[in-house]
CSV table of C-alpha atoms and ligand atoms in Angstrom, one decimal:
chain,number,residue,atom,x,y,z
F,649,MET,CA,-43.4,-18.9,-71.0
F,650,MET,CA,-42.1,-20.5,-67.9
F,651,ILE,CA,-38.6,-21.9,-67.9
F,652,LEU,CA,-38.1,-25.3,-66.3
F,653,ASN,CA,-34.9,-26.3,-64.7
F,654,ASP,CA,-33.6,-29.1,-62.5
F,655,ALA,CA,-34.7,-27.3,-59.4
F,656,ASN,CA,-38.3,-26.7,-60.4
F,657,TYR,CA,-39.0,-29.5,-62.9
F,658,TYR,CA,-40.9,-31.8,-60.5
F,659,GLU,CA,-42.8,-28.9,-58.8
F,660,LYS,CA,-44.6,-27.6,-61.9
F,661,GLN,CA,-47.3,-30.3,-62.0
F,662,TRP,CA,-50.2,-27.9,-62.6
F,663,GLU,CA,-48.6,-25.8,-65.3
F,664,PHE,CA,-47.4,-28.7,-67.5
F,665,LEU,CA,-48.6,-32.1,-68.5
F,666,SER,CA,-46.0,-34.8,-68.5
F,667,ALA,CA,-46.1,-38.3,-70.0
F,668,SER,CA,-46.2,-39.9,-66.6
F,669,GLN,CA,-49.1,-37.6,-65.5
F,670,TYR,CA,-50.9,-38.3,-68.7
F,671,LYS,CA,-50.5,-42.1,-68.1
F,672,GLY,CA,-51.6,-41.6,-64.5
F,673,PHE,CA,-54.9,-40.0,-65.6
F,674,ILE,CA,-55.5,-42.7,-68.2
F,675,SER,CA,-55.1,-45.5,-65.7
F,676,CYS,CA,-57.0,-43.9,-62.9
F,677,GLU,CA,-58.3,-40.3,-62.9
F,678,ALA,CA,-59.2,-40.3,-59.2
F,679,LYS,CA,-55.8,-41.5,-58.1
F,680,ALA,CA,-53.9,-39.2,-60.5
F,681,PHE,CA,-55.9,-36.2,-59.3
F,682,ALA,CA,-55.4,-37.2,-55.6
F,683,GLU,CA,-51.7,-37.2,-56.2
F,684,LEU,CA,-51.8,-33.8,-57.9
F,685,THR,CA,-53.7,-32.2,-55.0
F,686,GLY,CA,-51.5,-33.8,-52.5
F,687,GLU,CA,-54.3,-35.8,-51.0
F,688,ILE,CA,-52.1,-38.9,-51.3
F,689,PRO,CA,-48.3,-38.7,-51.5
F,690,LYS,CA,-46.7,-39.3,-54.9
F,691,GLU,CA,-45.5,-42.9,-54.9
F,692,ASN,CA,-41.9,-43.1,-54.0
F,693,THR,CA,-41.8,-46.9,-54.3
F,694,GLU,CA,-38.7,-49.0,-54.3
F,695,ALA,CA,-39.2,-49.7,-58.1
F,696,PHE,CA,-39.1,-46.0,-58.7
F,697,LEU,CA,-36.0,-45.5,-56.6
F,698,VAL,CA,-34.2,-48.4,-58.4
F,699,GLY,CA,-35.0,-46.8,-61.7
F,700,ASN,CA,-33.6,-43.5,-60.5
F,701,TYR,CA,-30.5,-45.2,-59.1
F,702,VAL,CA,-29.7,-46.6,-62.5
F,703,HIS,CA,-30.5,-43.3,-64.3
F,704,SER,CA,-28.4,-41.2,-62.0
F,705,ALA,CA,-25.4,-43.5,-62.6
F,706,PHE,CA,-25.4,-42.7,-66.3
F,707,GLU,CA,-26.2,-39.0,-65.8
F,708,SER,CA,-22.9,-38.1,-64.0
F,709,GLU,CA,-20.7,-39.1,-61.1
F,710,GLU,CA,-22.0,-36.2,-59.0
F,711,ALA,CA,-25.7,-37.0,-59.7
F,712,HIS,CA,-25.1,-40.6,-58.7
F,713,GLU,CA,-23.3,-39.6,-55.4
F,714,LYS,CA,-26.0,-37.1,-54.6
F,715,PHE,CA,-28.7,-39.7,-55.2
F,716,LYS,CA,-27.0,-42.2,-52.9
F,717,GLN,CA,-26.6,-39.6,-50.2
F,718,ASP,CA,-30.2,-38.4,-50.5
F,719,HIS,CA,-31.7,-41.9,-50.4
F,720,GLU,CA,-29.3,-43.6,-48.0
F,721,LYS,CA,-32.2,-44.3,-45.6
F,722,GLU,CA,-34.3,-46.1,-48.2
F,723,MET,CA,-31.4,-48.0,-49.6
F,724,LEU,CA,-30.0,-49.5,-46.4
F,725,THR,CA,-31.5,-52.1,-44.1
F,726,LYS,CA,-31.7,-51.5,-40.3
F,727,LYS,CA,-28.4,-53.2,-40.0
F,728,GLY,CA,-26.8,-50.8,-42.5
F,729,LYS,CA,-26.6,-53.3,-45.4
F,730,LEU,CA,-27.6,-52.4,-48.9
F,731,ARG,CA,-31.1,-53.7,-49.6
F,732,ALA,CA,-31.4,-56.5,-52.2
F,733,ALA,CA,-33.2,-54.2,-54.7
F,734,PHE,CA,-30.2,-51.9,-54.7
F,735,VAL,CA,-27.7,-54.7,-55.0
F,736,GLY,CA,-29.7,-55.6,-58.1
F,737,ALA,CA,-29.7,-51.9,-59.2
F,738,GLU,CA,-25.9,-51.8,-59.0
F,739,GLU,CA,-25.7,-55.0,-61.0
F,740,MET,CA,-27.8,-53.4,-63.7
F,741,VAL,CA,-25.5,-50.4,-63.8
F,742,GLN,CA,-22.4,-52.6,-64.1
F,743,ARG,CA,-23.9,-54.7,-66.9
F,744,LEU,CA,-24.7,-51.6,-68.9
F,745,ARG,CA,-21.3,-50.1,-68.2
F,746,GLN,CA,-19.7,-53.2,-69.7
F,747,ASP,CA,-21.9,-53.3,-72.8
F,748,ALA,CA,-20.2,-51.8,-75.9
F,749,PHE,CA,-23.4,-51.4,-77.8
F,750,PHE,CA,-25.0,-49.4,-75.0
F,751,ASN,CA,-21.9,-47.2,-74.5
F,752,ASN,CA,-21.8,-46.5,-78.1
F,753,LEU,CA,-25.5,-45.5,-78.2
F,754,TYR,CA,-25.6,-43.6,-75.0
F,755,GLN,CA,-23.8,-40.6,-76.3
F,756,GLY,CA,-25.3,-37.1,-75.9
F,757,GLU,CA,-26.6,-34.7,-73.4
F,758,LYS,CA,-28.1,-36.3,-70.3
F,759,GLU,CA,-31.4,-35.6,-68.5
F,760,VAL,CA,-32.5,-32.9,-70.9
F,761,ILE,CA,-35.6,-31.0,-70.1
F,762,ILE,CA,-37.9,-30.3,-73.0
F,763,THR,CA,-41.2,-28.4,-73.1
F,764,GLY,CA,-43.7,-27.5,-75.9
F,765,ASN,CA,-47.2,-27.5,-77.1
F,766,LEU,CA,-48.9,-30.7,-78.2
F,767,HIS,CA,-52.6,-31.1,-78.9
F,768,GLY,CA,-53.3,-27.7,-77.3
F,769,GLU,CA,-51.5,-28.5,-74.0
F,770,GLU,CA,-48.2,-27.4,-72.6
F,771,TRP,CA,-46.0,-30.5,-72.0
F,772,LYS,CA,-42.8,-31.2,-70.2
F,773,GLY,CA,-40.4,-34.1,-70.5
F,774,LYS,CA,-37.0,-35.2,-69.3
F,775,ILE,CA,-35.0,-37.1,-71.8
F,776,ASP,CA,-32.4,-39.5,-70.4
F,777,CYS,CA,-29.9,-39.1,-73.3
F,778,LEU,CA,-30.4,-36.7,-76.3
F,779,ASN,CA,-28.2,-36.8,-79.4
F,780,VAL,CA,-29.4,-33.8,-81.4
F,781,GLU,CA,-26.6,-34.1,-84.0
F,782,GLN,CA,-27.5,-37.7,-84.9
F,783,GLY,CA,-31.2,-37.2,-84.4
F,784,TYR,CA,-32.0,-39.8,-81.7
F,785,PHE,CA,-32.8,-40.1,-78.0
F,786,VAL,CA,-32.5,-42.9,-75.5
F,787,ASP,CA,-34.6,-43.8,-72.5
F,788,ILE,CA,-33.4,-46.4,-69.9
F,789,LYS,CA,-36.2,-48.5,-68.5
F,790,THR,CA,-35.8,-50.9,-65.6
F,791,THR,CA,-38.5,-53.6,-65.5
F,792,ALA,CA,-39.1,-57.0,-63.9
F,793,ASP,CA,-38.9,-59.1,-67.1
F,794,ILE,CA,-38.3,-57.5,-70.5
F,795,HIS,CA,-40.1,-60.4,-72.3
F,796,LYS,CA,-43.1,-60.6,-70.1
F,797,LYS,CA,-46.5,-60.7,-71.9
F,798,ILE,CA,-49.0,-58.3,-70.4
F,799,TRP,CA,-52.7,-58.7,-71.2
F,800,SER,CA,-54.4,-55.6,-72.5
F,801,GLU,CA,-58.0,-55.7,-71.5
F,802,SER,CA,-59.0,-52.9,-73.9
F,803,ARG,CA,-57.3,-54.4,-77.0
F,804,ARG,CA,-57.8,-58.0,-75.9
F,805,VAL,CA,-54.3,-59.0,-76.9
F,806,TRP,CA,-51.0,-59.7,-75.1
F,807,THR,CA,-48.7,-56.7,-75.2
F,808,PRO,CA,-45.0,-56.2,-74.4
F,809,PHE,CA,-44.1,-54.1,-71.3
F,810,VAL,CA,-43.2,-51.1,-73.5
F,811,GLU,CA,-46.8,-50.9,-74.7
F,812,ALA,CA,-48.5,-51.9,-71.4
F,813,TYR,CA,-46.6,-49.2,-69.4
F,814,GLY,CA,-47.4,-46.4,-71.9
F,815,TYR,CA,-43.9,-46.0,-73.3
F,816,TYR,CA,-45.1,-45.7,-76.9
F,817,GLU,CA,-47.1,-42.6,-75.8
F,818,GLN,CA,-44.1,-41.3,-73.9
F,819,MET,CA,-41.7,-41.8,-76.8
F,820,ALA,CA,-44.1,-40.3,-79.3
F,821,ILE,CA,-44.7,-37.2,-77.2
F,822,TYR,CA,-40.9,-36.6,-76.8
F,823,LYS,CA,-40.3,-37.3,-80.5
F,824,TYR,CA,-43.0,-34.7,-81.4
F,825,LEU,CA,-41.6,-32.0,-79.0
F,826,LEU,CA,-38.1,-32.5,-80.1
F,827,GLU,CA,-38.9,-32.5,-83.8
F,828,LYS,CA,-40.9,-29.2,-83.3
F,829,LYS,CA,-38.0,-27.6,-81.4
F,830,TYR,CA,-35.1,-28.7,-83.6
F,831,GLU,CA,-37.0,-29.0,-87.0
F,832,LYS,CA,-35.5,-32.3,-87.7
F,833,GLU,CA,-36.4,-36.0,-87.3
F,834,PHE,CA,-35.7,-37.9,-84.1
F,835,THR,CA,-35.7,-41.6,-83.5
F,836,PRO,CA,-36.5,-42.9,-80.0
F,837,TYR,CA,-34.7,-45.9,-78.5
F,838,ILE,CA,-35.4,-47.7,-75.3
F,839,ILE,CA,-32.6,-49.5,-73.3
F,840,ALA,CA,-34.4,-52.1,-71.1
F,841,VAL,CA,-32.7,-53.7,-68.2
F,842,SER,CA,-34.4,-56.4,-66.2
F,843,LYS,CA,-34.4,-56.9,-62.4
F,844,GLN,CA,-33.7,-60.6,-62.8
F,845,THR,CA,-30.4,-62.2,-61.7
F,846,PRO,CA,-28.5,-62.1,-63.9
F,847,CYS,CA,-30.2,-59.1,-65.5
F,848,ASP,CA,-31.4,-59.1,-69.1
F,849,LEU,CA,-30.6,-56.3,-71.5
F,850,GLU,CA,-32.3,-55.2,-74.7
F,851,ALA,CA,-32.0,-52.3,-77.0
F,852,ILE,CA,-35.5,-51.6,-78.4
F,853,GLU,CA,-36.7,-49.7,-81.4
F,854,ILE,CA,-40.4,-48.9,-82.0
F,855,ARG,CA,-42.0,-49.2,-85.4
F,856,ALA,CA,-43.0,-45.8,-86.8
F,857,GLU,CA,-46.7,-46.8,-87.1
F,858,LEU,CA,-46.9,-47.6,-83.4
F,859,LEU,CA,-45.7,-44.1,-82.5
F,860,ILE,CA,-48.3,-42.5,-84.8
F,861,VAL,CA,-51.0,-44.6,-83.2
F,862,ALA,CA,-49.7,-43.6,-79.8
F,863,LEU,CA,-49.8,-39.9,-80.6
F,864,ASN,CA,-53.3,-40.3,-81.9
F,865,ASN,CA,-54.3,-42.0,-78.6
F,866,VAL,CA,-53.0,-38.9,-76.8
F,867,LYS,CA,-55.0,-36.7,-79.1
F,868,GLU,CA,-58.2,-38.6,-78.4
F,869,ASN,CA,-57.7,-38.6,-74.6
F,870,ILE,CA,-56.2,-35.1,-74.1
F,871,GLU,CA,-59.5,-33.2,-73.7
F,872,ARG,CA,-60.8,-35.4,-71.0
F,873,VAL,CA,-57.4,-35.5,-69.2
F,874,SER,CA,-57.2,-31.7,-69.3
F,875,THR,CA,-60.7,-31.0,-68.1
F,876,VAL,CA,-60.3,-33.4,-65.2
F,877,LYS,CA,-57.0,-32.0,-64.3
F,878,ASN,CA,-58.3,-28.4,-64.4
F,879,GLY,CA,-61.2,-29.4,-62.1
F,880,GLU,CA,-63.9,-28.9,-64.7
F,881,GLU,CA,-65.0,-32.5,-64.5
F,882,LYS,CA,-65.1,-34.8,-61.6
F,883,PRO,CA,-62.3,-37.5,-61.7
F,884,ARG,CA,-63.7,-41.0,-62.3
F,885,MET,CA,-62.6,-43.9,-60.1
F,886,CYS,CA,-61.1,-46.9,-62.0
F,887,GLY,CA,-62.4,-49.2,-59.2
F,888,LYS,CA,-59.3,-51.4,-59.5
F,889,CYS,CA,-56.2,-49.5,-58.2
F,890,ASP,CA,-55.0,-49.2,-54.6
F,891,TYR,CA,-56.5,-45.7,-54.3
F,892,CYS,CA,-60.0,-46.9,-55.4
F,893,ARG,CA,-59.9,-49.9,-53.2
F,894,GLY,CA,-59.1,-47.7,-50.2
F,895,HIS,CA,-62.0,-45.3,-51.0
F,896,LYS,CA,-64.5,-47.9,-52.0
F,897,GLN,CA,-68.1,-47.7,-50.7
F,898,LEU,CA,-70.7,-50.3,-51.6
F,899,THR,CA,-73.6,-49.0,-53.6
F,900,GLY,CA,-75.3,-52.2,-54.6
F,901,PHE,CA,-74.8,-55.7,-55.9
F,902,VAL,CA,-72.6,-56.9,-58.7
F,903,SER,CA,-73.2,-60.3,-60.3
F,904,SER,CA,-70.7,-63.0,-59.6
F,905,GLU,CA,-69.6,-63.1,-63.3
F,906,GLU,CA,-68.8,-59.4,-63.3
F,907,LEU,CA,-66.0,-60.0,-60.8
F,908,ILE,CA,-63.6,-61.2,-63.4
F,909,SER,CA,-64.7,-59.0,-66.3
I,2092,LIG,ZN1,-58.4,-46.2,-59.3
């Protein structure tokens, strides 16, 4: 069994499935596959960097300094001023640092790599904060608005961002891998911080049933994801994402009503 560490964690994309890779294939197979093969670069968007800025701040002083050095170019304007998004990121860090509930909860090992088998596949995950002794783990999520309602086309209901962005699945996968490894129960928590000014904070728990449903969703989808990833089946285009827009070719007419369905 291959051992993952900080140096090779992000390289081993073919050997392991990750929650974010899984989510990528669920939202658009063609885009996820193109990212894997290197046809398109993995998105290093500002939102992604803001998230990492906040994460590294709570990992360790060294990790945070290294992040700031490595991404100086992306964080500064041409005039050498900190970009607005990172001024916001620093505010998020300060808010969390001052919050007693958060500090009390965020105790344990940081950025812990976990691997294991789930539904016949080898998975990998990186847990923001793991407290083995007390049986819980915490993930920090930065998001535009914690209370935003997001429409789910498949379920025809409004959903919270934690559901819309596939965090139930992610938490359920981590919980499963941890429980198998340590042979004890683990509870996932999400600390959400918004990008608003001033930023909003929330400590979120997820009802057990929702995690069970999420793990079942993974089970239902895993065969398809795995065959597409392994090249046994052609990836389907979702037709809606930036990748699909960029690779679109007309093949016929659609009715005007179809445009919004
Ligand atoms: Zn697409």
